[in-house]
Short mmCIF file of C-alpha atoms and ligand atoms in Angstrom, two decimals:
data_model
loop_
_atom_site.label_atom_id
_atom_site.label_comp_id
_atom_site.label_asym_id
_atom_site.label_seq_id
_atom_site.Cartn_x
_atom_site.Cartn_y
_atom_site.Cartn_z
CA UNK A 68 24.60 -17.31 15.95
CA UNK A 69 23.11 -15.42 19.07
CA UNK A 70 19.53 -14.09 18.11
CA UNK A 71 16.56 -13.11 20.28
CA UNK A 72 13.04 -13.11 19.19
CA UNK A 73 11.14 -9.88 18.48
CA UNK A 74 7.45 -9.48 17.56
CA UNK A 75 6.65 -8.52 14.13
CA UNK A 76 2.96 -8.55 11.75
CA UNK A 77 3.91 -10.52 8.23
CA UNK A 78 2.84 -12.50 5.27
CA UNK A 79 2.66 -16.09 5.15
CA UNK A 80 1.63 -16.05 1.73
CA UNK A 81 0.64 -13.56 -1.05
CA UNK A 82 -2.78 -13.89 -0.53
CA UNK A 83 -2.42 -13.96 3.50
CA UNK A 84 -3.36 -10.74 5.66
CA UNK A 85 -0.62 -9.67 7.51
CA UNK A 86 -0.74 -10.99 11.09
CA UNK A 87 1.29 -11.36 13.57
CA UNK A 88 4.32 -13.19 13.72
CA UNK A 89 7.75 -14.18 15.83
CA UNK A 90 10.94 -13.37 14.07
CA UNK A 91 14.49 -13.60 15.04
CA UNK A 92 16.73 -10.61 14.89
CA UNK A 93 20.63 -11.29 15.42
CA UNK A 94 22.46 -10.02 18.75
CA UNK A 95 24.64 -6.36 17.57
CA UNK A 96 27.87 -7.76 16.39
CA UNK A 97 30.81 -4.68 16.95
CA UNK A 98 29.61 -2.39 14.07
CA UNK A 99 25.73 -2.87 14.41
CA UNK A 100 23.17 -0.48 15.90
CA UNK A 101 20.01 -1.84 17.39
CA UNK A 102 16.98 0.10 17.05
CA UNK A 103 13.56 0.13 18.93
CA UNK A 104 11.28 0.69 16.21
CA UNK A 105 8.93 3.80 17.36
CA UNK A 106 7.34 4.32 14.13
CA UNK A 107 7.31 2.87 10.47
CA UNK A 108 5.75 4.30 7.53
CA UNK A 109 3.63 2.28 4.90
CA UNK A 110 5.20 2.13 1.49
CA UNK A 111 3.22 0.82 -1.26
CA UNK A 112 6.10 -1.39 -2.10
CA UNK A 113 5.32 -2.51 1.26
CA UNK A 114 2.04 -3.89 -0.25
CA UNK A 115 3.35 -5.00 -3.81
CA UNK A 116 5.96 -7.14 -2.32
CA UNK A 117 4.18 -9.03 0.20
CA UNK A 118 1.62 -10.16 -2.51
CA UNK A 119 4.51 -11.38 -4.88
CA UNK A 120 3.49 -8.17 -7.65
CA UNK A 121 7.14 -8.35 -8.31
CA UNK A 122 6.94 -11.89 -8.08
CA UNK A 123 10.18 -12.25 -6.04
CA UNK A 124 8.89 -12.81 -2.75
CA UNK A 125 10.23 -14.84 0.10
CA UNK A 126 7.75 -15.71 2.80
CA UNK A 127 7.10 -15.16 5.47
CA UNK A 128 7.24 -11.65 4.55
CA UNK A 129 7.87 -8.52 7.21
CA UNK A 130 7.77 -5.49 5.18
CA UNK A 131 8.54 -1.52 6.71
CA UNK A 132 11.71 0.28 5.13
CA UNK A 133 10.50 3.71 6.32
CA UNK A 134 12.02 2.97 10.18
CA UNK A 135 12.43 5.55 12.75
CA UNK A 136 14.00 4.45 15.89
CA UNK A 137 15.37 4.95 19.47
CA UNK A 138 18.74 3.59 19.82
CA UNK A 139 18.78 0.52 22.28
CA UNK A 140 21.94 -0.99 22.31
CA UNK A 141 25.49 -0.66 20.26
CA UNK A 142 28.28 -2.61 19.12
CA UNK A 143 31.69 -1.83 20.80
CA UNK A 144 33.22 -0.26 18.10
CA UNK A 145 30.42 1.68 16.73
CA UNK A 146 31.00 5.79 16.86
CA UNK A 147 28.28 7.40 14.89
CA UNK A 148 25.61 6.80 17.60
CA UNK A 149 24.98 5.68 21.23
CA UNK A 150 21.88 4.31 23.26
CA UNK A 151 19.15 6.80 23.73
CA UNK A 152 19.71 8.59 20.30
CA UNK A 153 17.16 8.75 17.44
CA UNK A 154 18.12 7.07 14.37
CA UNK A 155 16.58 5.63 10.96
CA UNK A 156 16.88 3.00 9.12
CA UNK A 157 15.75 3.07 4.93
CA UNK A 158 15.23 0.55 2.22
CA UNK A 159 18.93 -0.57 2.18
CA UNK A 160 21.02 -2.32 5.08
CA UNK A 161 24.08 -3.13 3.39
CA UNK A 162 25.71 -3.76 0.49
CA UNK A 163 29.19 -5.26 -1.33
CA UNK A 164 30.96 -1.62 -0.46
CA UNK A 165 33.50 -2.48 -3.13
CA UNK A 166 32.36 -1.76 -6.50
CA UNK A 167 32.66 1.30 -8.50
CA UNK A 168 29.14 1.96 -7.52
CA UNK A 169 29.13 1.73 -3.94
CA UNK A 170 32.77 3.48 -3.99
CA UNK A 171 30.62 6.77 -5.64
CA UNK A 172 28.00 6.68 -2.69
CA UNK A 173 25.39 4.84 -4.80
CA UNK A 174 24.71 2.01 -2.73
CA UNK A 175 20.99 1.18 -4.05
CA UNK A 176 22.83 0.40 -7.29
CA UNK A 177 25.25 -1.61 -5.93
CA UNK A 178 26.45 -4.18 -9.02
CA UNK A 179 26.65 -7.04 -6.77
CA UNK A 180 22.87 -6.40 -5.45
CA UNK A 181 22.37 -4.28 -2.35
CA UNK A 182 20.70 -6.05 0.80
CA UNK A 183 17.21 -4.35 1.13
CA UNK A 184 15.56 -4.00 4.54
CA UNK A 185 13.31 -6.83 3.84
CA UNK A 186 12.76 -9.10 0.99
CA UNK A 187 16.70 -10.02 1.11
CA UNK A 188 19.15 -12.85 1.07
CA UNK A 189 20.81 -12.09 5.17
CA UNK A 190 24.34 -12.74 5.29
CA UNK A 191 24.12 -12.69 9.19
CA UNK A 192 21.28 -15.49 9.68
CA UNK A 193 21.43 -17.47 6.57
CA UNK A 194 17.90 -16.43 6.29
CA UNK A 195 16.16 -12.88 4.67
CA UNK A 196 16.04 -9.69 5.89
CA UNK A 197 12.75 -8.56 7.96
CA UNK A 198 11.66 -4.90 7.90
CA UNK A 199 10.44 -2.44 10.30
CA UNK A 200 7.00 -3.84 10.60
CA UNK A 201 8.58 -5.29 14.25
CA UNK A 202 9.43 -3.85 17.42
CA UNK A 203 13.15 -3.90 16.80
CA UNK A 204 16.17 -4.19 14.00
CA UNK A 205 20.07 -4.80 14.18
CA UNK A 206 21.91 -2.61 11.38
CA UNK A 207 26.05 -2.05 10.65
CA UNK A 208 26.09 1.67 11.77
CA UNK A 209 26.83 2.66 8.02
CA UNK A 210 23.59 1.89 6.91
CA UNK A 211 21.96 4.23 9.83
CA UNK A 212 21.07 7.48 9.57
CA UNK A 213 20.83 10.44 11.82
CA UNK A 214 17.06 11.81 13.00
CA UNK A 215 18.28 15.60 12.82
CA UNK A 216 17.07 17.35 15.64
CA UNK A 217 13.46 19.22 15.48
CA UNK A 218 12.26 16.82 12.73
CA UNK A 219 8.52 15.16 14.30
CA UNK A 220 9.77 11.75 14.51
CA UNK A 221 6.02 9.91 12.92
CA UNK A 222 6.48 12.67 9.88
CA UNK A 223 9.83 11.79 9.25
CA UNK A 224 9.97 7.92 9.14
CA UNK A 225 8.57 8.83 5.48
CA UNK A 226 11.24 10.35 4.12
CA UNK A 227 13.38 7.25 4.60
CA UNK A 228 11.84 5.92 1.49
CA UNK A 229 9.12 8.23 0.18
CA UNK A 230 11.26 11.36 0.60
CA UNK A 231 14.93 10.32 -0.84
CA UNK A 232 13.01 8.22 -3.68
CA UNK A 233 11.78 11.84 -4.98
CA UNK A 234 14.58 14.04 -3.61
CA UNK A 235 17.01 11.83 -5.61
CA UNK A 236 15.86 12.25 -8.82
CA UNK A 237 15.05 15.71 -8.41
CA UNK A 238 18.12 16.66 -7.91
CA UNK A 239 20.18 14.05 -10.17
CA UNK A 240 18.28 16.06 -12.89
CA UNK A 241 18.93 19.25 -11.11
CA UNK A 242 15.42 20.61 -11.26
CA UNK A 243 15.04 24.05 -10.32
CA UNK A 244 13.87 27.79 -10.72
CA UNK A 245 12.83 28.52 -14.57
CA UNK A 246 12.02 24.55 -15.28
CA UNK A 247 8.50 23.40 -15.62
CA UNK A 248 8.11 20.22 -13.55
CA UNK A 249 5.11 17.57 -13.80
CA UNK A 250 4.68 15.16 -10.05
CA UNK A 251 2.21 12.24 -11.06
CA UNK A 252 0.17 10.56 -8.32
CA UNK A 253 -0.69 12.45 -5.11
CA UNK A 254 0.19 9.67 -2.84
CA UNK A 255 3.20 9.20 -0.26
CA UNK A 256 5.87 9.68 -2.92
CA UNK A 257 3.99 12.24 -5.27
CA UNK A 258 3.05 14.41 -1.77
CA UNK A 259 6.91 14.47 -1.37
CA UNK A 260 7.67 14.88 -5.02
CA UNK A 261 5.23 18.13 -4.58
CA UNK A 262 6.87 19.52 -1.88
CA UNK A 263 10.70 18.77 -2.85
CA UNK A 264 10.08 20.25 -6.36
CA UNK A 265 8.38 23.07 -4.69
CA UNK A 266 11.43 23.40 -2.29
CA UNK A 267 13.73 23.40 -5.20
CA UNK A 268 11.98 26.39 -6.86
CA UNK A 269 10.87 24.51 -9.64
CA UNK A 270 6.85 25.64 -11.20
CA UNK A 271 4.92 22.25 -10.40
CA UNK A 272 2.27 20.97 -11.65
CA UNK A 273 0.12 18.00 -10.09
CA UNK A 274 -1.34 15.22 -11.80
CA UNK A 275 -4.15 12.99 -10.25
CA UNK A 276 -6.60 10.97 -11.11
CA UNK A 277 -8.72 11.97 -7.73
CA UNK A 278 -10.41 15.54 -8.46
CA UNK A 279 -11.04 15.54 -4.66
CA UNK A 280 -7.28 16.17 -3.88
CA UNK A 281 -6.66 19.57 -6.04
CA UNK A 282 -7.03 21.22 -2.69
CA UNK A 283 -4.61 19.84 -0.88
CA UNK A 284 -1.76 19.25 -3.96
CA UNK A 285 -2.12 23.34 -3.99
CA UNK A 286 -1.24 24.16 -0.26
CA UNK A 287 1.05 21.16 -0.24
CA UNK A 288 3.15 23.42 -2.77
CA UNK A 289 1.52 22.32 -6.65
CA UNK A 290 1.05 25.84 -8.44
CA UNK A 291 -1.27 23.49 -10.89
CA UNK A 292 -3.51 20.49 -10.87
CA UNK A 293 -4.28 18.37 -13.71
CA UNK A 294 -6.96 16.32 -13.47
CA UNK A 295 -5.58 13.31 -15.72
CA UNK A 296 -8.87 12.15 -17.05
CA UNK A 297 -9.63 15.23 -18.43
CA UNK A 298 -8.19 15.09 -22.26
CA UNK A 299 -8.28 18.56 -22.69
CA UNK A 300 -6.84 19.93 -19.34
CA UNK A 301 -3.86 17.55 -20.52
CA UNK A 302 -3.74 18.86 -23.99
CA UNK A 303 -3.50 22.56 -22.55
CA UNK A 304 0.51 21.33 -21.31
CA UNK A 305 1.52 19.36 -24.26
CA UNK A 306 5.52 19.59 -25.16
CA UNK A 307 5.79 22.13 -22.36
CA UNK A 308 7.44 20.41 -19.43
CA UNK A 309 11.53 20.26 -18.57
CA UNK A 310 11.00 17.07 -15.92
CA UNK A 311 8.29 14.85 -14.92
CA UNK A 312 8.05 12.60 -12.23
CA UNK A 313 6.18 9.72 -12.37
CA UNK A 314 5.03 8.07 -8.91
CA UNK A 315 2.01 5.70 -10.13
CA UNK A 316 1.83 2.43 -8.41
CA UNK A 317 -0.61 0.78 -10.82
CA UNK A 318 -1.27 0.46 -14.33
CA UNK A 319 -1.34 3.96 -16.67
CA UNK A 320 -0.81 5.54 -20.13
CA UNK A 321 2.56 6.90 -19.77
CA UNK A 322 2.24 7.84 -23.38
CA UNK A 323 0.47 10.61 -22.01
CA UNK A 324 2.89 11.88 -19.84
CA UNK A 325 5.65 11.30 -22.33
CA UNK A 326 4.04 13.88 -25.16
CA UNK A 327 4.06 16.00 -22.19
CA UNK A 328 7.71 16.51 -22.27
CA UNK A 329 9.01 19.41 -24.17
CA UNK A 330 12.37 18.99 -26.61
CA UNK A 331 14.87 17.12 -24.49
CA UNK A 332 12.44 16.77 -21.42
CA UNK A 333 12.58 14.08 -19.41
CA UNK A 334 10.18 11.90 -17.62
CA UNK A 335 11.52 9.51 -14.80
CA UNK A 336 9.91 6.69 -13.24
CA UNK A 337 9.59 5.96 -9.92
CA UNK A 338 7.04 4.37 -9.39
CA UNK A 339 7.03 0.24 -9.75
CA UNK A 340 3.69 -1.44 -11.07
CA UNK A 341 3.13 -4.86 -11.45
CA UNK A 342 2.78 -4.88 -15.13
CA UNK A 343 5.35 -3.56 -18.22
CA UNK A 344 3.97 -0.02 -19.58
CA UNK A 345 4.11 0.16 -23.32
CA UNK A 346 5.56 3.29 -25.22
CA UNK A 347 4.94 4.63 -27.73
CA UNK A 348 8.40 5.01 -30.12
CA UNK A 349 7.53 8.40 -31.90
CA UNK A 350 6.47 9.99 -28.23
CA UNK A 351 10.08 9.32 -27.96
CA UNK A 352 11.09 9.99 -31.07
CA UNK A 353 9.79 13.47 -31.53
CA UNK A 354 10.85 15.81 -30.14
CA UNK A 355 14.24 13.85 -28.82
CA UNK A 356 12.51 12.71 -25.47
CA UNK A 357 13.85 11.18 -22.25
CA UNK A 358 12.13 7.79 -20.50
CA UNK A 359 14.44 7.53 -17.51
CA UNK A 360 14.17 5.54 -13.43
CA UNK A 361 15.24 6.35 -10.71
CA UNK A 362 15.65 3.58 -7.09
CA UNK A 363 15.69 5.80 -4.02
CA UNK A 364 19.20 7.13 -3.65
CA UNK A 365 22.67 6.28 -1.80
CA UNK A 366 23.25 6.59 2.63
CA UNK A 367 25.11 9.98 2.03
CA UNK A 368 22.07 11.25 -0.09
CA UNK A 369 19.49 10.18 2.32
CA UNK A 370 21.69 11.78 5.02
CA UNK A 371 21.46 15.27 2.84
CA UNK A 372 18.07 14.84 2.37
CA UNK A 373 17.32 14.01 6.50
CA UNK A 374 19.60 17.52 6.76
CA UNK A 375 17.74 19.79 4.01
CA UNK A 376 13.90 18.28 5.42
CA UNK A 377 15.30 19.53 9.28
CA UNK A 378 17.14 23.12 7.60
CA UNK A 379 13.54 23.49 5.48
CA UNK A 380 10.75 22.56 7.57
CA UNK A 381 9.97 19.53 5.34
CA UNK A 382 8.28 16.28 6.60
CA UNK A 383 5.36 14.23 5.08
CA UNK A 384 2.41 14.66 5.91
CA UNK A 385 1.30 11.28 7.96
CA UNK A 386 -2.14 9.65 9.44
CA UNK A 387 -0.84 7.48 12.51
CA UNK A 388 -1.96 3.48 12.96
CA UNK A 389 -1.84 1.05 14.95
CA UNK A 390 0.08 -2.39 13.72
CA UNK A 391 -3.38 -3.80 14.13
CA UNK A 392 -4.86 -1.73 11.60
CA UNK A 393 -2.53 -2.31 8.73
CA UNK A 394 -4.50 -4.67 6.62
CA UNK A 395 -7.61 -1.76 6.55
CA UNK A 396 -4.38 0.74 5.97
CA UNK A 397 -3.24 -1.45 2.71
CA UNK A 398 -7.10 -1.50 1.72
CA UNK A 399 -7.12 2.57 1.63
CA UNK A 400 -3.97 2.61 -0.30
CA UNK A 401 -5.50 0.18 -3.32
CA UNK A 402 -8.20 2.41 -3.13
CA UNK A 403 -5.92 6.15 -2.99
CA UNK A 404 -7.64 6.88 0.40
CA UNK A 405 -4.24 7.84 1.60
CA UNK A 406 -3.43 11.55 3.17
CA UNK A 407 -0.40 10.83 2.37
CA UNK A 408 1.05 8.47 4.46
CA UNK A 409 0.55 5.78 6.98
CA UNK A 410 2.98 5.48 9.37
CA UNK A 411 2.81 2.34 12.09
CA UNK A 412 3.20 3.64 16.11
CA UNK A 413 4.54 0.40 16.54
CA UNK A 414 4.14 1.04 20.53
CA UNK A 415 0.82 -0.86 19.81
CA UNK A 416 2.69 -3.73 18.98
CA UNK A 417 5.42 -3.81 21.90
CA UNK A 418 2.05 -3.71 24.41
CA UNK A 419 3.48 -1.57 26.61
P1 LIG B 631 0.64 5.38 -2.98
O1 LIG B 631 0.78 6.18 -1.76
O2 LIG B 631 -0.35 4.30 -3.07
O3 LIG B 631 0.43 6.42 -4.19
C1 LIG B 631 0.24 6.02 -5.51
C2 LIG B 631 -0.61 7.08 -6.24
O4 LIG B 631 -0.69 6.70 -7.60
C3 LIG B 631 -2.04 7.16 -5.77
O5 LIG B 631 -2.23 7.97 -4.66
C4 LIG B 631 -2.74 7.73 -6.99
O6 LIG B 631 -2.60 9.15 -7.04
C5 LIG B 631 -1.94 7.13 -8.13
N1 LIG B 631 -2.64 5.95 -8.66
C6 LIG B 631 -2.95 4.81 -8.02
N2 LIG B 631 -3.58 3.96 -8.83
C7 LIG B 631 -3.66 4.57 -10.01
C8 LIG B 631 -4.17 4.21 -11.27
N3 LIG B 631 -4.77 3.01 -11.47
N4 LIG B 631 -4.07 5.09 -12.30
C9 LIG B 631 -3.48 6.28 -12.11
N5 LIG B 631 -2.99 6.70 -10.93
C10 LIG B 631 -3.07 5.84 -9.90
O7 LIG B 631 2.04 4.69 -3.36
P2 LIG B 631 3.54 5.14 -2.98
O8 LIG B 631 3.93 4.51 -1.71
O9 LIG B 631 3.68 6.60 -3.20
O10 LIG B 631 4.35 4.35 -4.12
C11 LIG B 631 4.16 4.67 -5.48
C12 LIG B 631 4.91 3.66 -6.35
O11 LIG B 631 6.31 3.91 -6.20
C13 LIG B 631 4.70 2.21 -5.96
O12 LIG B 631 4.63 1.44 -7.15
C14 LIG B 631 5.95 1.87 -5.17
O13 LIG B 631 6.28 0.50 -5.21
C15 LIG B 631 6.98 2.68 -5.93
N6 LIG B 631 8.21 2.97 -5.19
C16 LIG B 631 9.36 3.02 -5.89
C17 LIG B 631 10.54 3.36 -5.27
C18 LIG B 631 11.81 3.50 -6.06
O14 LIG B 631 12.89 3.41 -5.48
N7 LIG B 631 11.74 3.75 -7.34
C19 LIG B 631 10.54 3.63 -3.89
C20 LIG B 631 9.33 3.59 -3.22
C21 LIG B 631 8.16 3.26 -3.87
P3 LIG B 631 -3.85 10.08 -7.48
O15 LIG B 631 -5.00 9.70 -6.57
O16 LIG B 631 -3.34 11.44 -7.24
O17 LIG B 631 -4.11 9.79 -8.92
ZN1 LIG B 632 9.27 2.34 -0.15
ZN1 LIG B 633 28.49 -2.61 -4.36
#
C-alpha cells in the first residue's frame, strides 16, 4: 500500500532512550483524516509501555495518544472535517464497530480488542500502530474528534487521555453535589480527576504522597489534602468517602484507600502499575465495599467531555517540550516532578 515516511522519536528496546526514528504512515484512504501533529501530551502509559511494564510491547515503539492536530489532508468521502481544521486524536483509532459493546458507544471495551493509537496490531500496514510522538497520523474520521473552539490547543491535547480517563468514571458513577470524593495522585490524571470532580460539585479531597503540592491541589479545585504518609491525617477520613479515584502509576497500599470507603463506597482504579496490588478481603468485606476500573471512555464520551472542558473553562494544566527533551521529561515523571503535564510542541521535530 501507498505510505510516506514521517519523522517520529521511539524505542528500540525497553531499555533504549527514545530517539529518533523514520516511520511509515499510510496515504488517507476515503474515510481517513490526516493530521499534522502540533502538540502531544506525555502519558505515563507513554513511559510504562515503551519499557515493556505491561510486558506487551512491540518495538520499535512510538508512543503519544494525547494528539492535537491541524487537519492536512482528507479522504473523499469524509464529512466531519476538512483541511485547515483542528482536530484530536485519543488512545483508540478503531475498533470491530460490531459488537454489543461498540454498538453502546463503548469502543475502549470493544470484545474483539480495540486498536490503540500505538502499541497495536494495524490492519492497514500489516504492521502496529505508531502514536503521536511524530509529525503526522492517518485516522478513519470516526475515531477523530473535534478541538471545540476557544480551548488552548497545548492544554487540551491532555484531555484526550488524561481528561476522559477521569471524566469517565466520574460520571459512570455519577459523582456529584452531597458525595464525598477521594482523587489519589496529583499527577496528569489526578490534576484532571481534581478539577472534573470539582466541576461536578462533588467535596474532594486530594491524596499525595508530595507535601510540596497541597498548594496547588487546593486552587486546582481539592477542598482537602491528605498527605498519604501521614497515618493519622488518613485515619481522620476512615469509612467516610462515597467514590475514590485512584490514579497511582506505581506500586501502593490500596488497602488504605479501600477502608477509606464508607458502606457501599466505591474505589475505582485507573491507574495501571506494573505489579498486581494485593487486597485485603475484610476491607472488602466490611462494610459491603466496591474495588472497581475504569479504561478511558468511548469517541462519543470523549466528544462530551472536549464539549463540557470548552462550555467550563477546563483544560490541564501543561509545561511545554521540545521532542528533544522527552527522555529528561520521562525522568521527572518517575520522579513526580510533573506540573501536571508534559505536552510535546512537536514543531521542534518537523524543523521548521
Ligand atoms: P503521572 O503524571 O506520573 O502521575 C502519577 C502520580 O501518582 C504521581 O504524580 C504521584 O502523585 C503518584 N505516585 C507516583 N509514584 C507513586 C508511588 N510510588 N506511591 C504513591 N504515589 C505515587 O501519571 P499519569 O499519566 O497521571 O498516569 C497515572 C497512571 O494511570 C499510570 O499508571 C498510567 O498508565 C495510568 N493510565 C490509565 C488509563 C486508563 O485508561 N485506565 C489511562 C491513562 C493512564 P503524588 O506526587 O501526588 O503522590
Ligand atoms: Zn494515556
Ligand atoms: Zn467492538
Amino acid at each position: 500500500m501507498a505510505t510516506s515516511s514521517i519523522r517520529s522519536f521511539g524505542a528500540r528496546s525497553a531499555s533504549s532512550a527514545l530517539a529518533p526514528l523514520t516511520i511509515a504512515r499510510r496515504e488517507p484512504g476515503p474515510t481517513d483524516v490526516e493530521l499534522e501533529i502540533l502538540f502531544c501530551g506525555v502519558c505515563h502509559s507513554d513511559l510504562h509501555q515503551a519499557r515493556n511494564e505491561w510486558h506487551n510491547t512491540v518495538y520499535p515503539c512510538v508512543p503519544g495518544h494525547e494528539i492535537v492536530g491541524r487537519v492536512s489532508r482528507v479522504g473523499a468521502q469524509v464529512g466531519k472535517f476538512k483541511a485547515g481544521d483542528h482536530a484530536a486524536v485519543g488512545c483508540m483509532v478503531d475498533s470491530c464497530r460490531s459488537c454489543v459493546n461498540c454498538q453502546a458507544g463503548q469502543e475502549q471495551y470493544c470484545t474483539a480488542f480495540p486498536t490503540f493509537t500505538y502499541n497495536s496490531p494495524d490492519k492497514h500496514t500489516g504492521g502496529h500502530t505508531f502514536g503521536g510522538y511524530s509529525t503526522s497520523v492517518v485516522v478513519d474520521e470516526s475515531f477523530v474528534l473535534r478541538v471545540p473552539a476557544g480551548l488552548d490547543l497545548a492544554a487540551a491535547a491532555p484531555l484526550l487521555c488524561a481528561g476522559i480517563t477521569t471524566y469517565s468514571p466520574l460520571r459512570h458513577w455519577k459523582v456529584g453535589p452531597g458525595q464525598k470524593v477521594g482523587i489519589v495522585g496529583l499527577g496528569g490524571l489526578g490534576h484532571m480527576g481534581v478539577k472534573f470532580a470539582r466541576a461536578f460539585g462533588a467535596h474532594v479531597v486530594l491524596f499525595t504522597t508530595s507535601p510540596g503540592k497541597t498548594a496547588d491541589a487546593l486552587r486546582l479545585g481539592a477542598h482537602e489534602v491528605v498527605v498519604s504518609k501521614n497515618a493519622d491525617e488518613m485515619r481522620k477520613h476512615a469509612s467516610s468517602f462515597d467514590f475514590i479515584l485512584d490514579c497511582v502509576s506505581a506500586d501502593h497500599d490500596i488497602n488504605a484507600y479501600l477502608s477509606l470507603l464508607k458502606l457501599d463506597g466505591t474505589l475505582t482504579l485507573v491507574g495501571a502499575p506494573e505489579h498486581p496490588l494485593p487486597v485485603a478481603a475484610f476491607n472488602l468485606l466490611l462494610p459491603r465495599r466496591n474495588f472497581a476500573g475504569s479504561a478511558i471512555g468511548g469517541i462519543a464520551e470523549t466528544q462530551e467531555m472536549l464539549d463540557f472542558c470548552a462550555a467550563h473553562g477546563v483544560t490541564s494544566e501543561i509545561e511545554i517540550i521540545s521532542m528533544e527533551q522527552i527522555n529528561e521529561a520521562w525522568d521527572r515523571l518517575l520522579k513526580q516532578d510533573v506540573k501536571y503535564r508534559f505536552v510535546i510542541d512537536l514543531q521542534s521535530l518537523r524543523g521548521n
